[in-house]
């Protein structure tokens, strides 16, 4: 039985997100139904390349696509101008045109830099996201944010550019390293606080991973459709992230993003209780549900003081003038974007 589910995103461009099992083995079939035969440039990293490139290449060649491939070193350190320049030069050397396709095969780093390359090369060529980690399936591959990093910080150069298609093969998650999976669940915990459907699903520890991925993406779909360019409610997706970005930076990026988000969420919940927005019982019940997916929802895992976090958070992208937008928690499915004065950031925690 084919249990693949399709989510259609109606943003500035409409596109489908497929959520199912063993999709990459059928990629040629999926592509031939949607795209004319063309040249496909696979952009991937060295770890993902060893695992999945061969099967992806084979299925595309079988359906008459031609394939070229660019591989770079795994990790955030590669998400820079140097790799970007190598990718766009590779596309040019291989004479990729606007009728061809870029395929981002990998986690968040691959998706961000391949997407940014596709959105700028020839002023934009079509690209497809094939996210291979939980974090990239539920978050970074959806919604068209593409970017590279600067010395000064993450994702400081980028573009909004929606893909043509996103293929989430949840079977790939079964072979993920435990640390990489845990990282994705940190971001997943954010969705559980934002959306009651996700929260209710994970109350049962034996929840279906496909349903989890589907519900997180479907929540993000609604947000992106309403606010593609992050002028308003898309900022809700930054729940826990002001603190997370500060913790990541203070740790010189040795702490993973998902873990930092999970820690950030515990600070947010703690503050909601401290400010009387939720009761102690609610705090404990919510936390115990989140602990079903990640043990990192625990502020005691944070090696930095609240003061250090605030001093670092002042440089957040979400700052405008003397104010910063933070997302506060009032209950599951009730999070609110609030502007506070930078000087009052420390007061957020208490
Ligand atoms: N990762 C948050 C967003 O896509 O808006």
Short mmCIF file of C-alpha atoms and ligand atoms in Angstrom, two decimals:
data_model
loop_
_atom_site.label_atom_id
_atom_site.label_comp_id
_atom_site.label_asym_id
_atom_site.label_seq_id
_atom_site.Cartn_x
_atom_site.Cartn_y
_atom_site.Cartn_z
CA UNK A 1 0.00 0.00 0.00
CA UNK A 2 1.35 3.44 -0.92
CA UNK A 3 1.01 5.60 2.17
CA UNK A 4 2.82 8.64 0.77
CA UNK A 5 1.12 11.87 1.76
CA UNK A 6 1.30 15.09 -0.25
CA UNK A 7 1.24 18.57 1.24
CA UNK A 8 0.79 21.41 -1.24
CA UNK A 9 2.29 24.74 -0.27
CA UNK A 10 0.53 27.70 -1.86
CA UNK A 11 3.11 30.45 -1.45
CA UNK A 12 4.44 32.81 -4.19
CA UNK A 13 4.92 29.50 -5.98
CA UNK A 14 2.85 26.37 -5.41
CA UNK A 15 4.77 23.17 -4.81
CA UNK A 16 4.31 19.74 -3.31
CA UNK A 17 6.01 18.16 -0.35
CA UNK A 18 5.92 14.35 -0.45
CA UNK A 19 6.17 12.53 2.88
CA UNK A 20 6.57 8.78 2.59
CA UNK A 21 8.82 5.75 2.75
CA UNK A 22 11.44 4.59 0.22
CA UNK A 23 10.83 7.62 -1.97
CA UNK A 24 14.43 8.08 -3.08
CA UNK A 25 14.43 4.68 -4.77
CA UNK A 26 11.48 5.91 -6.88
CA UNK A 27 12.85 9.38 -7.53
CA UNK A 28 13.10 8.91 -11.31
CA UNK A 29 9.40 7.99 -11.42
CA UNK A 30 8.50 10.98 -9.20
CA UNK A 31 10.55 13.35 -11.38
CA UNK A 32 9.31 12.10 -14.77
CA UNK A 33 5.71 12.77 -13.70
CA UNK A 34 6.58 16.39 -12.85
CA UNK A 35 9.55 17.55 -14.93
CA UNK A 36 10.69 17.32 -18.53
CA UNK A 37 13.81 15.21 -19.06
CA UNK A 38 16.75 17.51 -18.32
CA UNK A 39 20.14 17.75 -16.66
CA UNK A 40 20.06 17.26 -12.89
CA UNK A 41 22.88 18.70 -10.76
CA UNK A 42 23.02 16.85 -7.44
CA UNK A 43 24.61 18.92 -4.67
CA UNK A 44 25.52 16.87 -1.62
CA UNK A 45 28.13 16.37 1.12
CA UNK A 46 30.70 13.60 1.44
CA UNK A 47 28.78 11.66 4.12
CA UNK A 48 25.42 11.71 2.33
CA UNK A 49 27.16 11.01 -0.98
CA UNK A 50 28.41 7.63 0.26
CA UNK A 51 24.96 6.69 1.56
CA UNK A 52 22.47 7.82 -1.08
CA UNK A 53 23.98 9.34 -4.24
CA UNK A 54 24.29 6.03 -6.10
CA UNK A 55 20.62 5.12 -5.69
CA UNK A 56 19.46 8.63 -6.58
CA UNK A 57 21.68 8.75 -9.68
CA UNK A 58 20.56 5.30 -10.84
CA UNK A 59 16.85 5.99 -10.60
CA UNK A 60 17.21 9.33 -12.42
CA UNK A 61 19.35 7.84 -15.21
CA UNK A 62 16.83 5.01 -15.66
CA UNK A 63 14.15 7.58 -16.48
CA UNK A 64 16.31 9.45 -18.98
CA UNK A 65 17.63 12.38 -16.91
CA UNK A 66 21.31 13.19 -17.19
CA UNK A 67 23.13 13.65 -13.92
CA UNK A 68 26.14 15.66 -12.70
CA UNK A 69 27.21 15.84 -9.07
CA UNK A 70 29.06 18.22 -6.77
CA UNK A 71 30.26 16.96 -3.37
CA UNK A 72 31.62 19.12 -0.54
CA UNK A 73 32.81 18.40 3.00
CA UNK A 74 30.07 17.70 5.54
CA UNK A 75 29.38 20.35 8.19
CA UNK A 76 28.40 23.94 8.92
CA UNK A 77 31.99 25.11 8.23
CA UNK A 78 31.36 24.44 4.52
CA UNK A 79 28.36 26.78 4.35
CA UNK A 80 30.44 29.71 3.15
CA UNK A 81 31.29 31.85 0.12
CA UNK A 82 34.05 29.50 -0.92
CA UNK A 83 31.78 26.46 -1.31
CA UNK A 84 29.06 28.67 -2.83
CA UNK A 85 31.52 29.93 -5.44
CA UNK A 86 32.63 26.36 -6.23
CA UNK A 87 28.99 25.25 -6.65
CA UNK A 88 27.94 28.05 -9.02
CA UNK A 89 31.13 27.58 -11.05
CA UNK A 90 30.39 23.86 -11.20
CA UNK A 91 26.87 24.62 -12.51
CA UNK A 92 28.34 26.94 -15.12
CA UNK A 93 31.08 24.50 -16.20
CA UNK A 94 28.41 21.83 -16.62
CA UNK A 95 26.27 24.23 -18.67
CA UNK A 96 23.24 24.02 -16.45
CA UNK A 97 20.44 26.13 -17.91
CA UNK A 98 17.14 27.45 -16.60
CA UNK A 99 15.32 24.38 -17.89
CA UNK A 100 17.55 22.10 -15.79
CA UNK A 101 17.30 21.19 -12.11
CA UNK A 102 19.45 21.47 -8.99
CA UNK A 103 18.84 18.75 -6.39
CA UNK A 104 19.85 19.40 -2.78
CA UNK A 105 20.52 15.94 -1.33
CA UNK A 106 21.38 16.16 2.37
CA UNK A 107 20.70 17.90 5.66
CA UNK A 108 20.21 21.57 6.47
CA UNK A 109 23.65 22.75 5.33
CA UNK A 110 23.25 21.13 1.91
CA UNK A 111 19.69 22.43 1.53
CA UNK A 112 20.66 25.98 2.48
CA UNK A 113 23.72 26.33 0.26
CA UNK A 114 22.35 24.37 -2.72
CA UNK A 115 19.12 26.39 -2.48
CA UNK A 116 21.06 29.67 -2.33
CA UNK A 117 23.20 28.63 -5.30
CA UNK A 118 20.08 27.71 -7.31
CA UNK A 119 18.33 30.93 -6.36
CA UNK A 120 21.21 33.10 -7.58
CA UNK A 121 22.82 31.17 -10.48
CA UNK A 122 21.40 32.64 -13.76
CA UNK A 123 19.16 34.74 -11.46
CA UNK A 124 17.42 31.57 -10.41
CA UNK A 125 17.15 27.98 -11.60
CA UNK A 126 14.68 25.36 -10.36
CA UNK A 127 15.66 23.24 -7.40
CA UNK A 128 14.34 20.26 -5.48
CA UNK A 129 14.98 19.55 -1.80
CA UNK A 130 15.64 15.97 -0.73
CA UNK A 131 16.24 16.38 3.03
CA UNK A 132 17.98 13.42 4.65
CA UNK A 133 17.83 14.41 8.34
CA UNK A 134 14.88 14.91 10.67
CA UNK A 135 15.72 18.58 11.21
CA UNK A 136 15.87 19.33 7.51
CA UNK A 137 12.68 17.35 6.80
CA UNK A 138 10.55 19.15 9.36
CA UNK A 139 12.06 22.60 9.09
CA UNK A 140 14.84 23.84 6.85
CA UNK A 141 13.78 22.20 3.55
CA UNK A 142 10.32 23.76 3.74
CA UNK A 143 9.49 27.41 3.19
CA UNK A 144 12.18 28.62 0.81
CA UNK A 145 14.78 30.10 3.16
CA UNK A 146 18.22 29.64 1.59
CA UNK A 147 21.50 30.98 2.94
CA UNK A 148 25.21 30.84 3.62
CA UNK A 149 27.08 31.97 6.74
CA UNK A 150 29.42 34.90 7.31
CA UNK A 151 32.20 35.08 9.90
CA UNK A 152 29.83 37.34 11.83
CA UNK A 153 27.10 34.73 12.10
CA UNK A 154 24.88 32.06 10.60
CA UNK A 155 22.62 32.60 7.56
CA UNK A 156 23.59 36.25 7.13
CA UNK A 157 23.53 36.10 3.32
CA UNK A 158 20.56 34.46 1.69
CA UNK A 159 17.33 34.64 -0.26
CA UNK A 160 13.75 33.52 -0.04
CA UNK A 161 13.33 31.11 -2.95
CA UNK A 162 10.77 28.32 -2.89
CA UNK A 163 11.75 24.91 -4.30
CA UNK A 164 9.85 23.07 -7.07
CA UNK A 165 9.35 20.02 -4.89
CA UNK A 166 10.40 18.59 -1.51
CA UNK A 167 10.81 14.83 -1.12
CA UNK A 168 10.86 13.65 2.51
CA UNK A 169 11.79 9.99 2.66
CA UNK A 170 11.15 9.11 6.32
CA UNK A 171 12.79 5.71 5.81
CA UNK A 172 16.14 7.55 5.74
CA UNK A 173 15.58 8.60 9.36
CA UNK A 174 15.83 4.95 10.53
CA UNK A 175 19.54 4.86 9.69
CA UNK A 176 20.36 8.26 11.22
CA UNK A 177 23.02 8.57 13.86
CA UNK A 178 21.32 8.98 17.30
CA UNK A 179 22.87 12.44 17.79
CA UNK A 180 21.56 13.67 14.43
CA UNK A 181 18.08 12.32 15.22
CA UNK A 182 18.15 13.95 18.66
CA UNK A 183 19.05 17.22 16.96
CA UNK A 184 15.91 17.01 14.83
CA UNK A 185 13.73 16.29 17.83
CA UNK A 186 14.97 19.52 19.46
CA UNK A 187 13.39 21.41 16.57
CA UNK A 188 10.43 19.02 16.70
CA UNK A 189 9.77 20.01 20.32
CA UNK A 190 9.23 23.57 19.05
CA UNK A 191 6.41 22.33 16.79
CA UNK A 192 4.86 20.45 19.72
CA UNK A 193 4.56 23.74 21.64
CA UNK A 194 3.25 25.64 18.62
CA UNK A 195 0.73 23.05 17.43
CA UNK A 196 -1.63 20.95 19.54
CA UNK A 197 -1.81 18.22 16.88
CA UNK A 198 1.95 17.61 17.15
CA UNK A 199 1.76 17.81 20.96
CA UNK A 200 -1.08 15.27 21.13
CA UNK A 201 0.72 12.89 18.76
CA UNK A 202 3.87 12.67 20.88
CA UNK A 203 1.96 12.02 24.11
CA UNK A 204 2.19 8.38 23.04
CA UNK A 205 5.87 7.43 22.86
CA UNK A 206 5.11 4.97 20.04
CA UNK A 207 3.97 7.69 17.65
CA UNK A 208 4.46 7.23 13.91
CA UNK A 209 7.52 9.06 12.62
CA UNK A 210 5.84 9.64 9.26
CA UNK A 211 2.87 11.27 10.99
CA UNK A 212 5.22 13.39 13.11
CA UNK A 213 7.10 14.67 10.03
CA UNK A 214 3.80 15.22 8.22
CA UNK A 215 2.20 17.24 11.05
CA UNK A 216 5.28 19.43 11.63
CA UNK A 217 5.51 20.24 7.91
CA UNK A 218 1.78 20.87 7.64
CA UNK A 219 1.98 23.36 10.53
CA UNK A 220 4.89 25.11 8.82
CA UNK A 221 2.95 25.11 5.53
CA UNK A 222 0.16 27.15 7.12
CA UNK A 223 2.66 29.65 8.54
CA UNK A 224 4.57 30.01 5.25
CA UNK A 225 1.37 30.43 3.22
CA UNK A 226 0.25 33.26 5.49
CA UNK A 227 3.62 34.99 5.86
CA UNK A 228 6.20 33.75 3.34
CA UNK A 229 8.65 36.63 3.88
CA UNK A 230 8.58 36.67 7.69
CA UNK A 231 6.92 40.01 8.22
CA UNK A 232 4.71 38.65 11.00
CA UNK A 233 3.60 35.22 12.14
CA UNK A 234 6.48 33.29 10.53
CA UNK A 235 8.47 34.67 13.47
CA UNK A 236 6.56 32.14 15.62
CA UNK A 237 8.90 29.52 14.14
CA UNK A 238 11.66 31.25 16.09
CA UNK A 239 10.22 29.96 19.38
CA UNK A 240 13.18 29.18 21.65
CA UNK A 241 15.60 30.42 19.00
CA UNK A 242 16.74 33.75 20.47
CA UNK A 243 18.22 31.83 23.37
CA UNK A 244 19.29 28.90 21.14
CA UNK A 245 21.27 31.09 18.74
CA UNK A 246 23.02 32.76 21.67
CA UNK A 247 23.91 29.41 23.26
CA UNK A 248 25.18 28.03 19.94
CA UNK A 249 27.36 31.08 19.41
CA UNK A 250 28.68 31.09 23.00
CA UNK A 251 29.66 27.42 22.54
CA UNK A 252 31.52 28.33 19.31
CA UNK A 253 28.93 26.14 17.55
CA UNK A 254 30.07 23.02 19.40
CA UNK A 255 26.52 22.66 20.72
CA UNK A 256 24.18 21.49 17.97
CA UNK A 257 21.28 23.67 16.81
CA UNK A 258 18.57 21.20 17.85
CA UNK A 259 20.02 20.72 21.31
CA UNK A 260 20.30 24.49 21.75
CA UNK A 261 16.66 24.90 20.66
CA UNK A 262 15.51 22.27 23.17
CA UNK A 263 17.39 24.05 25.97
CA UNK A 264 15.96 27.38 24.76
CA UNK A 265 12.44 25.94 24.92
CA UNK A 266 12.90 24.98 28.57
CA UNK A 267 13.92 28.57 29.34
CA UNK A 268 10.80 29.77 27.49
CA UNK A 269 8.56 27.38 29.46
CA UNK A 270 10.24 28.30 32.72
CA UNK A 271 9.68 31.97 31.98
CA UNK A 272 6.00 31.30 31.09
CA UNK A 273 5.58 29.71 34.51
CA UNK A 274 7.58 32.46 36.23
CA UNK A 275 5.41 35.16 34.65
CA UNK A 276 2.20 33.32 35.59
CA UNK A 277 1.22 32.50 32.00
CA UNK A 278 1.04 28.79 32.87
CA UNK A 279 0.73 26.94 36.17
CA UNK A 280 3.38 24.70 37.73
CA UNK A 281 1.23 21.63 36.85
CA UNK A 282 1.00 22.74 33.21
CA UNK A 283 4.77 23.36 33.12
CA UNK A 284 5.47 19.88 34.41
CA UNK A 285 2.93 18.14 32.21
CA UNK A 286 4.15 19.92 29.05
CA UNK A 287 7.76 19.18 29.86
CA UNK A 288 7.08 15.51 30.50
CA UNK A 289 5.46 15.21 27.04
CA UNK A 290 8.42 16.96 25.35
CA UNK A 291 10.79 14.61 27.17
CA UNK A 292 9.18 11.78 25.14
CA UNK A 293 11.10 13.06 22.13
CA UNK A 294 14.16 14.81 23.58
CA UNK A 295 15.96 14.80 26.89
CA UNK A 296 17.56 18.13 25.98
CA UNK A 297 14.50 20.16 27.04
CA UNK A 298 16.42 20.94 30.19
CA UNK A 299 17.83 24.35 31.03
CA UNK A 300 20.31 22.80 33.47
CA UNK A 301 22.20 21.50 30.39
CA UNK A 302 23.05 25.11 29.51
CA UNK A 303 26.67 25.86 30.41
CA UNK A 304 26.14 29.65 30.23
CA UNK A 305 24.57 32.16 32.60
CA UNK A 306 21.40 34.07 31.74
CA UNK A 307 23.48 37.25 31.68
CA UNK A 308 25.90 35.77 29.12
CA UNK A 309 22.97 34.62 26.99
CA UNK A 310 21.36 38.08 27.04
CA UNK A 311 24.60 39.87 26.19
CA UNK A 312 24.98 37.61 23.17
CA UNK A 313 21.30 37.73 22.13
CA UNK A 314 21.55 41.50 21.72
CA UNK A 315 23.25 40.80 18.35
CA UNK A 316 20.37 38.61 17.13
CA UNK A 317 19.03 39.10 13.56
CA UNK A 318 15.59 39.72 15.07
CA UNK A 319 16.75 42.93 16.72
CA UNK A 320 15.53 46.20 15.28
CA UNK A 321 16.90 49.31 16.92
CA UNK A 322 16.54 49.09 20.70
CA UNK A 323 13.90 46.36 20.43
CA UNK A 324 13.94 42.63 19.85
CA UNK A 325 11.05 40.32 18.92
CA UNK A 326 10.73 37.32 21.21
CA UNK A 327 8.17 34.51 21.11
CA UNK A 328 6.43 33.93 24.42
CA UNK A 329 4.51 30.83 25.46
CA UNK A 330 0.97 31.06 26.86
CA UNK A 331 -0.11 27.45 26.32
CA UNK A 332 0.18 24.68 23.74
CA UNK A 333 -0.90 26.25 20.44
CA UNK A 334 -0.85 29.74 21.97
CA UNK A 335 2.52 31.41 21.40
CA UNK A 336 2.78 35.14 20.86
CA UNK A 337 5.34 37.41 19.23
CA UNK A 338 6.17 40.26 21.56
CA UNK A 339 8.53 43.19 21.12
CA UNK A 340 10.63 44.01 24.13
CA UNK A 341 13.33 46.55 24.84
CA UNK A 342 16.82 45.09 24.59
CA UNK A 343 17.48 46.34 28.16
CA UNK A 344 14.61 44.17 29.40
CA UNK A 345 15.86 40.93 27.87
CA UNK A 346 17.21 39.60 31.15
CA UNK A 347 13.80 40.24 32.74
CA UNK A 348 12.34 37.77 30.22
CA UNK A 349 13.90 34.89 32.12
CA UNK A 350 12.66 35.71 35.59
N1 LIG B 1 13.28 27.88 10.28
C1 LIG B 1 12.35 28.89 10.43
C2 LIG B 1 11.73 29.35 9.15
O1 LIG B 1 11.86 28.70 8.14
O2 LIG B 1 11.09 30.37 9.13
#
